[in-house]
PDB file of C-alpha atoms in Angstrom:
ATOM      1  CA  UNK A   1     -13.034   7.938  -6.482  1.00 81.00           C
ATOM      2  CA  UNK A   2      -9.501   8.092  -4.917  1.00 86.00           C
ATOM      3  CA  UNK A   3      -8.716  10.784  -2.640  1.00 91.00           C
ATOM      4  CA  UNK A   4      -5.347  11.297  -4.473  1.00 97.00           C
ATOM      5  CA  UNK A   5      -5.627  11.965  -8.150  1.00 97.00           C
ATOM      6  CA  UNK A   6      -3.347  10.419 -10.750  1.00 98.00           C
ATOM      7  CA  UNK A   7      -3.693  10.270 -14.558  1.00 97.00           C
ATOM      8  CA  UNK A   8      -4.907   6.745 -15.372  1.00 97.00           C
ATOM      9  CA  UNK A   9      -2.229   6.425 -18.111  1.00 97.00           C
ATOM     10  CA  UNK A  10       1.128   7.573 -19.284  1.00 98.00           C
ATOM     11  CA  UNK A  11       3.490   6.606 -21.993  1.00 97.00           C
ATOM     12  CA  UNK A  12       6.984   7.201 -23.297  1.00 96.00           C
ATOM     13  CA  UNK A  13       9.569   5.722 -25.493  1.00 96.00           C
ATOM     14  CA  UNK A  14      12.802   4.117 -24.483  1.00 97.00           C
ATOM     15  CA  UNK A  15      15.293   6.623 -23.064  1.00 97.00           C
ATOM     16  CA  UNK A  16      12.669   9.341 -22.598  1.00 97.00           C
ATOM     17  CA  UNK A  17      11.729  11.020 -19.392  1.00 98.00           C
ATOM     18  CA  UNK A  18       8.206  10.707 -18.224  1.00 98.00           C
ATOM     19  CA  UNK A  19       6.394  12.216 -15.157  1.00 98.00           C
ATOM     20  CA  UNK A  20       3.325  11.144 -13.222  1.00 98.00           C
ATOM     21  CA  UNK A  21       1.522  13.490 -11.122  1.00 98.00           C
ATOM     22  CA  UNK A  22      -0.422  12.980  -7.835  1.00 98.00           C
ATOM     23  CA  UNK A  23      -2.711  15.783  -6.492  1.00 98.00           C
ATOM     24  CA  UNK A  24      -4.226  15.927  -3.103  1.00 97.00           C
ATOM     25  CA  UNK A  25      -5.293  18.393  -0.456  1.00 97.00           C
ATOM     26  CA  UNK A  26      -4.003  20.238   2.623  1.00 96.00           C
ATOM     27  CA  UNK A  27      -4.761  17.261   4.810  1.00 96.00           C
ATOM     28  CA  UNK A  28      -2.745  14.665   3.085  1.00 97.00           C
ATOM     29  CA  UNK A  29      -0.046  15.677   0.677  1.00 98.00           C
ATOM     30  CA  UNK A  30      -0.068  19.292   1.940  1.00 97.00           C
ATOM     31  CA  UNK A  31       0.960  18.111   5.615  1.00 96.00           C
ATOM     32  CA  UNK A  32       2.494  14.623   5.169  1.00 97.00           C
ATOM     33  CA  UNK A  33       5.173  12.816   3.212  1.00 97.00           C
ATOM     34  CA  UNK A  34       4.327  11.286  -0.272  1.00 98.00           C
ATOM     35  CA  UNK A  35       5.355   7.756  -1.096  1.00 98.00           C
ATOM     36  CA  UNK A  36       5.399   6.096  -4.471  1.00 98.00           C
ATOM     37  CA  UNK A  37       5.164   2.452  -5.528  1.00 98.00           C
ATOM     38  CA  UNK A  38       5.756   0.376  -8.575  1.00 98.00           C
ATOM     39  CA  UNK A  39       3.492  -2.752  -9.169  1.00 98.00           C
ATOM     40  CA  UNK A  40       4.528  -5.026 -11.963  1.00 97.00           C
ATOM     41  CA  UNK A  41       1.743  -7.301 -13.344  1.00 92.00           C
ATOM     42  CA  UNK A  42       0.826 -10.129 -10.938  1.00 92.00           C
ATOM     43  CA  UNK A  43       3.238  -8.899  -8.252  1.00 96.00           C
ATOM     44  CA  UNK A  44       2.952  -6.933  -4.859  1.00 98.00           C
ATOM     45  CA  UNK A  45       3.692  -3.253  -4.876  1.00 98.00           C
ATOM     46  CA  UNK A  46       7.341  -2.223  -4.364  1.00 98.00           C
ATOM     47  CA  UNK A  47       8.391   0.934  -2.614  1.00 98.00           C
ATOM     48  CA  UNK A  48      10.164   3.285  -5.069  1.00 98.00           C
ATOM     49  CA  UNK A  49      10.211   6.769  -3.214  1.00 98.00           C
ATOM     50  CA  UNK A  50       9.599   7.570   0.456  1.00 98.00           C
ATOM     51  CA  UNK A  51       9.275  10.877   2.255  1.00 97.00           C
ATOM     52  CA  UNK A  52       8.713  12.782  -0.932  1.00 97.00           C
ATOM     53  CA  UNK A  53      12.014  12.225  -2.655  1.00 98.00           C
ATOM     54  CA  UNK A  54      14.113   9.495  -0.912  1.00 97.00           C
ATOM     55  CA  UNK A  55      14.945   6.412  -2.775  1.00 98.00           C
ATOM     56  CA  UNK A  56      15.246   2.953  -1.053  1.00 96.00           C
ATOM     57  CA  UNK A  57      18.570   1.139  -1.523  1.00 95.00           C
ATOM     58  CA  UNK A  58      18.385  -0.810  -4.822  1.00 95.00           C
ATOM     59  CA  UNK A  59      16.050   1.664  -6.596  1.00 97.00           C
ATOM     60  CA  UNK A  60      17.806   3.045  -9.485  1.00 96.00           C
ATOM     61  CA  UNK A  61      18.506   6.965  -9.583  1.00 96.00           C
ATOM     62  CA  UNK A  62      16.473   7.097 -12.768  1.00 97.00           C
ATOM     63  CA  UNK A  63      13.501   7.277 -10.347  1.00 98.00           C
ATOM     64  CA  UNK A  64      13.030  10.682  -8.439  1.00 98.00           C
ATOM     65  CA  UNK A  65      10.154  12.227  -6.574  1.00 98.00           C
ATOM     66  CA  UNK A  66       9.152  15.770  -5.791  1.00 98.00           C
ATOM     67  CA  UNK A  67       6.545  17.621  -3.905  1.00 98.00           C
ATOM     68  CA  UNK A  68       5.133  21.132  -3.997  1.00 97.00           C
ATOM     69  CA  UNK A  69       2.203  22.349  -1.843  1.00 97.00           C
ATOM     70  CA  UNK A  70      -0.562  19.744  -2.292  1.00 97.00           C
ATOM     71  CA  UNK A  71       0.834  18.055  -5.348  1.00 98.00           C
ATOM     72  CA  UNK A  72       3.692  15.573  -5.968  1.00 98.00           C
ATOM     73  CA  UNK A  73       5.387  14.074  -8.964  1.00 98.00           C
ATOM     74  CA  UNK A  74       7.319  10.977  -9.768  1.00 98.00           C
ATOM     75  CA  UNK A  75       9.864  11.264 -12.724  1.00 98.00           C
ATOM     76  CA  UNK A  76      11.558   8.444 -14.549  1.00 98.00           C
ATOM     77  CA  UNK A  77      14.401   9.280 -16.834  1.00 97.00           C
ATOM     78  CA  UNK A  78      16.012   6.938 -19.184  1.00 97.00           C
ATOM     79  CA  UNK A  79      12.780   5.022 -19.690  1.00 97.00           C
ATOM     80  CA  UNK A  80      13.221   1.264 -20.115  1.00 97.00           C
ATOM     81  CA  UNK A  81      10.921  -1.547 -21.225  1.00 96.00           C
ATOM     82  CA  UNK A  82      11.038  -3.064 -17.653  1.00 96.00           C
ATOM     83  CA  UNK A  83       9.572   0.113 -16.326  1.00 97.00           C
ATOM     84  CA  UNK A  84       6.255  -0.652 -17.781  1.00 97.00           C
ATOM     85  CA  UNK A  85       3.870  -1.163 -14.681  1.00 97.00           C
ATOM     86  CA  UNK A  86       1.366   0.471 -12.467  1.00 98.00           C
ATOM     87  CA  UNK A  87       2.485   3.388 -10.309  1.00 98.00           C
ATOM     88  CA  UNK A  88       0.788   4.616  -7.090  1.00 98.00           C
ATOM     89  CA  UNK A  89       1.208   7.541  -4.854  1.00 98.00           C
ATOM     90  CA  UNK A  90       0.226   7.452  -1.154  1.00 98.00           C
ATOM     91  CA  UNK A  91       0.072   9.718   1.879  1.00 98.00           C
ATOM     92  CA  UNK A  92      -1.548   9.872   5.357  1.00 97.00           C
ATOM     93  CA  UNK A  93      -4.690  12.000   5.516  1.00 96.00           C
ATOM     94  CA  UNK A  94      -4.720  13.898   8.906  1.00 96.00           C
ATOM     95  CA  UNK A  95      -8.491  14.840   8.547  1.00 95.00           C
ATOM     96  CA  UNK A  96      -9.737  11.251   7.771  1.00 93.00           C
ATOM     97  CA  UNK A  97      -7.138   9.433   9.979  1.00 94.00           C
ATOM     98  CA  UNK A  98      -6.423   7.049   7.039  1.00 95.00           C
ATOM     99  CA  UNK A  99      -3.804   6.178   4.444  1.00 96.00           C
ATOM    100  CA  UNK A 100      -4.890   7.343   1.049  1.00 97.00           C
ATOM    101  CA  UNK A 101      -3.688   6.075  -2.311  1.00 97.00           C
ATOM    102  CA  UNK A 102      -3.960   7.423  -5.809  1.00 98.00           C
ATOM    103  CA  UNK A 103      -5.867   5.605  -8.279  1.00 97.00           C
ATOM    104  CA  UNK A 104      -2.885   4.473 -10.151  1.00 97.00           C
ATOM    105  CA  UNK A 105      -1.174   5.186 -13.395  1.00 98.00           C
ATOM    106  CA  UNK A 106      -0.342   2.600 -16.016  1.00 98.00           C
ATOM    107  CA  UNK A 107       2.758   3.396 -17.701  1.00 98.00           C
ATOM    108  CA  UNK A 108       3.400   2.024 -21.206  1.00 97.00           C
ATOM    109  CA  UNK A 109       6.846   1.986 -22.839  1.00 96.00           C
ATOM    110  CA  UNK A 110       6.165   2.366 -26.674  1.00 92.00           C
TER     111      UNK A 110
ATOM    112  CA  UNK B   1      15.690  -9.858   4.569  1.00 95.00           C
ATOM    113  CA  UNK B   2      12.179  -8.715   5.372  1.00 97.00           C
ATOM    114  CA  UNK B   3       9.585 -11.377   4.762  1.00 98.00           C
ATOM    115  CA  UNK B   4       5.848 -11.095   5.040  1.00 98.00           C
ATOM    116  CA  UNK B   5       3.790 -14.292   4.340  1.00 98.00           C
ATOM    117  CA  UNK B   6       0.014 -13.985   4.334  1.00 98.00           C
ATOM    118  CA  UNK B   7      -2.313 -16.918   4.727  1.00 98.00           C
ATOM    119  CA  UNK B   8      -5.929 -17.628   5.448  1.00 97.00           C
ATOM    120  CA  UNK B   9      -7.518 -16.474   2.254  1.00 97.00           C
ATOM    121  CA  UNK B  10     -10.283 -18.299   0.240  1.00 97.00           C
ATOM    122  CA  UNK B  11     -13.901 -18.359  -0.742  1.00 98.00           C
ATOM    123  CA  UNK B  12     -16.482 -17.492   1.583  1.00 98.00           C
ATOM    124  CA  UNK B  13     -20.181 -16.679   1.243  1.00 98.00           C
ATOM    125  CA  UNK B  14     -21.636 -13.280   1.820  1.00 98.00           C
ATOM    126  CA  UNK B  15     -22.152 -12.582   5.509  1.00 98.00           C
ATOM    127  CA  UNK B  16     -19.481 -15.091   6.415  1.00 98.00           C
ATOM    128  CA  UNK B  17     -16.173 -14.578   8.346  1.00 98.00           C
ATOM    129  CA  UNK B  18     -12.470 -15.130   7.510  1.00 98.00           C
ATOM    130  CA  UNK B  19      -9.206 -14.652   9.535  1.00 98.00           C
ATOM    131  CA  UNK B  20      -6.120 -13.597   7.654  1.00 98.00           C
ATOM    132  CA  UNK B  21      -2.691 -14.114   9.261  1.00 98.00           C
ATOM    133  CA  UNK B  22       0.741 -12.550   8.348  1.00 98.00           C
ATOM    134  CA  UNK B  23       3.928 -14.264   9.373  1.00 98.00           C
ATOM    135  CA  UNK B  24       6.811 -11.688   9.668  1.00 98.00           C
ATOM    136  CA  UNK B  25      10.498 -12.395   9.744  1.00 98.00           C
ATOM    137  CA  UNK B  26      13.842 -10.565   8.959  1.00 97.00           C
ATOM    138  CA  UNK B  27      13.141  -7.597  11.200  1.00 97.00           C
ATOM    139  CA  UNK B  28      12.198  -6.869  14.831  1.00 98.00           C
ATOM    140  CA  UNK B  29       8.461  -7.253  14.447  1.00 98.00           C
ATOM    141  CA  UNK B  30       7.580  -5.738  17.805  1.00 97.00           C
ATOM    142  CA  UNK B  31       9.180  -2.438  16.838  1.00 97.00           C
ATOM    143  CA  UNK B  32       7.118  -1.762  13.801  1.00 97.00           C
ATOM    144  CA  UNK B  33       3.555  -0.728  13.119  1.00 97.00           C
ATOM    145  CA  UNK B  34       1.731  -2.746  10.564  1.00 98.00           C
ATOM    146  CA  UNK B  35      -0.926  -2.276   7.843  1.00 98.00           C
ATOM    147  CA  UNK B  36      -3.358  -4.319   5.682  1.00 98.00           C
ATOM    148  CA  UNK B  37      -3.947  -3.131   2.212  1.00 98.00           C
ATOM    149  CA  UNK B  38      -6.244  -4.656  -0.310  1.00 98.00           C
ATOM    150  CA  UNK B  39      -6.633  -4.775  -4.184  1.00 98.00           C
ATOM    151  CA  UNK B  40      -9.870  -5.712  -5.927  1.00 98.00           C
ATOM    152  CA  UNK B  41      -9.471  -7.563  -9.086  1.00 96.00           C
ATOM    153  CA  UNK B  42      -8.282  -5.160 -11.721  1.00 95.00           C
ATOM    154  CA  UNK B  43      -8.464  -2.135  -9.430  1.00 96.00           C
ATOM    155  CA  UNK B  44      -6.165   0.101  -7.410  1.00 96.00           C
ATOM    156  CA  UNK B  45      -4.832  -0.221  -3.881  1.00 97.00           C
ATOM    157  CA  UNK B  46      -7.078   0.484  -0.967  1.00 97.00           C
ATOM    158  CA  UNK B  47      -5.626   0.763   2.440  1.00 97.00           C
ATOM    159  CA  UNK B  48      -7.685  -1.228   5.068  1.00 98.00           C
ATOM    160  CA  UNK B  49      -6.262  -0.918   8.554  1.00 97.00           C
ATOM    161  CA  UNK B  50      -3.125   0.171  10.709  1.00 97.00           C
ATOM    162  CA  UNK B  51      -1.864  -1.158  14.065  1.00 97.00           C
ATOM    163  CA  UNK B  52       0.959   0.446  16.104  1.00 96.00           C
ATOM    164  CA  UNK B  53       3.699  -1.671  17.479  1.00 96.00           C
ATOM    165  CA  UNK B  54       2.215  -2.091  20.886  1.00 96.00           C
ATOM    166  CA  UNK B  55      -1.431  -2.215  19.503  1.00 97.00           C
ATOM    167  CA  UNK B  56      -2.226   0.978  21.430  1.00 97.00           C
ATOM    168  CA  UNK B  57      -3.359   2.716  18.208  1.00 96.00           C
ATOM    169  CA  UNK B  58      -5.556   1.266  15.597  1.00 97.00           C
ATOM    170  CA  UNK B  59      -7.183   2.801  12.501  1.00 97.00           C
ATOM    171  CA  UNK B  60      -9.707   1.519  10.010  1.00 97.00           C
ATOM    172  CA  UNK B  61     -10.937   2.544   6.562  1.00 96.00           C
ATOM    173  CA  UNK B  62     -14.618   3.456   6.721  1.00 96.00           C
ATOM    174  CA  UNK B  63     -15.551   0.778   4.366  1.00 97.00           C
ATOM    175  CA  UNK B  64     -14.555  -1.907   6.885  1.00 98.00           C
ATOM    176  CA  UNK B  65     -15.089  -0.262  10.202  1.00 98.00           C
ATOM    177  CA  UNK B  66     -17.164  -2.240  12.467  1.00 97.00           C
ATOM    178  CA  UNK B  67     -16.636  -5.376  10.440  1.00 98.00           C
ATOM    179  CA  UNK B  68     -13.009  -5.949  10.453  1.00 98.00           C
ATOM    180  CA  UNK B  69     -10.631  -6.147  13.511  1.00 98.00           C
ATOM    181  CA  UNK B  70      -6.850  -5.952  13.180  1.00 98.00           C
ATOM    182  CA  UNK B  71      -4.619  -7.505  15.889  1.00 98.00           C
ATOM    183  CA  UNK B  72      -1.137  -8.657  16.489  1.00 98.00           C
ATOM    184  CA  UNK B  73       0.999 -11.107  18.671  1.00 98.00           C
ATOM    185  CA  UNK B  74       4.414  -9.652  18.937  1.00 98.00           C
ATOM    186  CA  UNK B  75       5.579 -13.037  20.619  1.00 98.00           C
ATOM    187  CA  UNK B  76       4.558 -14.891  17.583  1.00 98.00           C
ATOM    188  CA  UNK B  77       5.712 -12.137  15.081  1.00 98.00           C
ATOM    189  CA  UNK B  78       2.278 -12.362  13.578  1.00 98.00           C
ATOM    190  CA  UNK B  79      -0.292  -9.927  12.372  1.00 98.00           C
ATOM    191  CA  UNK B  80      -4.082 -10.721  11.910  1.00 98.00           C
ATOM    192  CA  UNK B  81      -7.233  -9.473  10.329  1.00 98.00           C
ATOM    193  CA  UNK B  82     -10.479 -10.749  11.491  1.00 98.00           C
ATOM    194  CA  UNK B  83     -13.034 -10.124   8.848  1.00 98.00           C
ATOM    195  CA  UNK B  84     -16.854 -10.490   9.720  1.00 98.00           C
ATOM    196  CA  UNK B  85     -20.005  -9.774   7.745  1.00 98.00           C
ATOM    197  CA  UNK B  86     -18.222 -10.111   4.418  1.00 98.00           C
ATOM    198  CA  UNK B  87     -19.606  -8.661   1.308  1.00 98.00           C
ATOM    199  CA  UNK B  88     -18.962  -9.213  -2.403  1.00 98.00           C
ATOM    200  CA  UNK B  89     -17.045  -5.827  -2.374  1.00 97.00           C
ATOM    201  CA  UNK B  90     -14.561  -7.255  -0.016  1.00 98.00           C
ATOM    202  CA  UNK B  91     -13.328  -9.591  -2.628  1.00 98.00           C
ATOM    203  CA  UNK B  92      -9.616  -8.714  -3.206  1.00 98.00           C
ATOM    204  CA  UNK B  93      -5.976  -9.625  -2.737  1.00 98.00           C
ATOM    205  CA  UNK B  94      -5.176  -8.651   0.922  1.00 98.00           C
ATOM    206  CA  UNK B  95      -1.509  -7.599   1.477  1.00 98.00           C
ATOM    207  CA  UNK B  96       0.222  -7.397   4.852  1.00 98.00           C
ATOM    208  CA  UNK B  97       2.669  -4.449   4.829  1.00 98.00           C
ATOM    209  CA  UNK B  98       5.150  -3.120   7.288  1.00 98.00           C
ATOM    210  CA  UNK B  99       4.692   0.444   8.185  1.00 96.00           C
ATOM    211  CA  UNK B 100       7.385   2.943   7.281  1.00 95.00           C
ATOM    212  CA  UNK B 101       8.495   4.783  10.633  1.00 90.00           C
ATOM    213  CA  UNK B 102       5.038   5.130  11.981  1.00 88.00           C
ATOM    214  CA  UNK B 103       3.769   7.136   8.973  1.00 91.00           C
ATOM    215  CA  UNK B 104       0.674   4.922   8.383  1.00 92.00           C
ATOM    216  CA  UNK B 105       2.250   4.129   4.887  1.00 96.00           C
ATOM    217  CA  UNK B 106       3.884   0.796   4.006  1.00 97.00           C
ATOM    218  CA  UNK B 107       7.271   0.061   2.923  1.00 96.00           C
ATOM    219  CA  UNK B 108       7.641  -3.725   2.692  1.00 97.00           C
ATOM    220  CA  UNK B 109       4.720  -5.759   1.309  1.00 98.00           C
ATOM    221  CA  UNK B 110       3.863  -9.464   1.418  1.00 98.00           C
ATOM    222  CA  UNK B 111       2.868 -11.475  -1.723  1.00 97.00           C
ATOM    223  CA  UNK B 112      -0.925 -11.095  -0.749  1.00 98.00           C
ATOM    224  CA  UNK B 113      -3.577 -13.690  -0.155  1.00 98.00           C
ATOM    225  CA  UNK B 114      -6.993 -13.752  -2.250  1.00 98.00           C
ATOM    226  CA  UNK B 115     -10.355 -13.328  -0.580  1.00 98.00           C
ATOM    227  CA  UNK B 116     -13.355 -14.114  -2.637  1.00 98.00           C
ATOM    228  CA  UNK B 117     -16.771 -13.482  -1.308  1.00 98.00           C
ATOM    229  CA  UNK B 118     -19.407 -15.037  -3.334  1.00 97.00           C
ATOM    230  CA  UNK B 119     -22.330 -17.511  -3.006  1.00 95.00           C
TER     231      UNK B 119
END
């Protein structure tokens, strides 16, 4: 059972906009930045969003992040076949003094 | 270019020990905190441990506390994870990951090294 809660799966058709949610608590998302990762099959995770809504250089602006209270969301617009991957959210938890991850969301592009 | 290369994984019997290493390049290693994160086969990501740039602050996940020890050698640009009393549930790919601004959350990740605990 992950500390951060994500839907196990999401799907969309090419060109569509999809969102992936991440729910936490006051000790993690509520008081710290949220990070998002993309993991393609057989590869290491890649940072997509840092500090709630910032994109590292090289990440397309089709990817965006937001946070409100104890929840966060990753939005992917103009969905492409190469976006098919697992997506994880993460945050530091002040009460546990550990980093916590969501269980991951498997995105399928139909 | 940031590069993190893990080594030291392999097959070990339950109760055994293993030491993972991570060679860092492409950034000033001594200025960054570092993390270990693992992923069991077919499962999600699990944070394992954090060490600050000077080794003054260290954190562990409850699942490994008392069995794993994180350390670093800034002169050698290297990060380590000493794993003792290994259990079947420690079987995973172990990733070395650079910390983002002392947040405890990784930005750059290595390619991972597989640890299999089995008799």
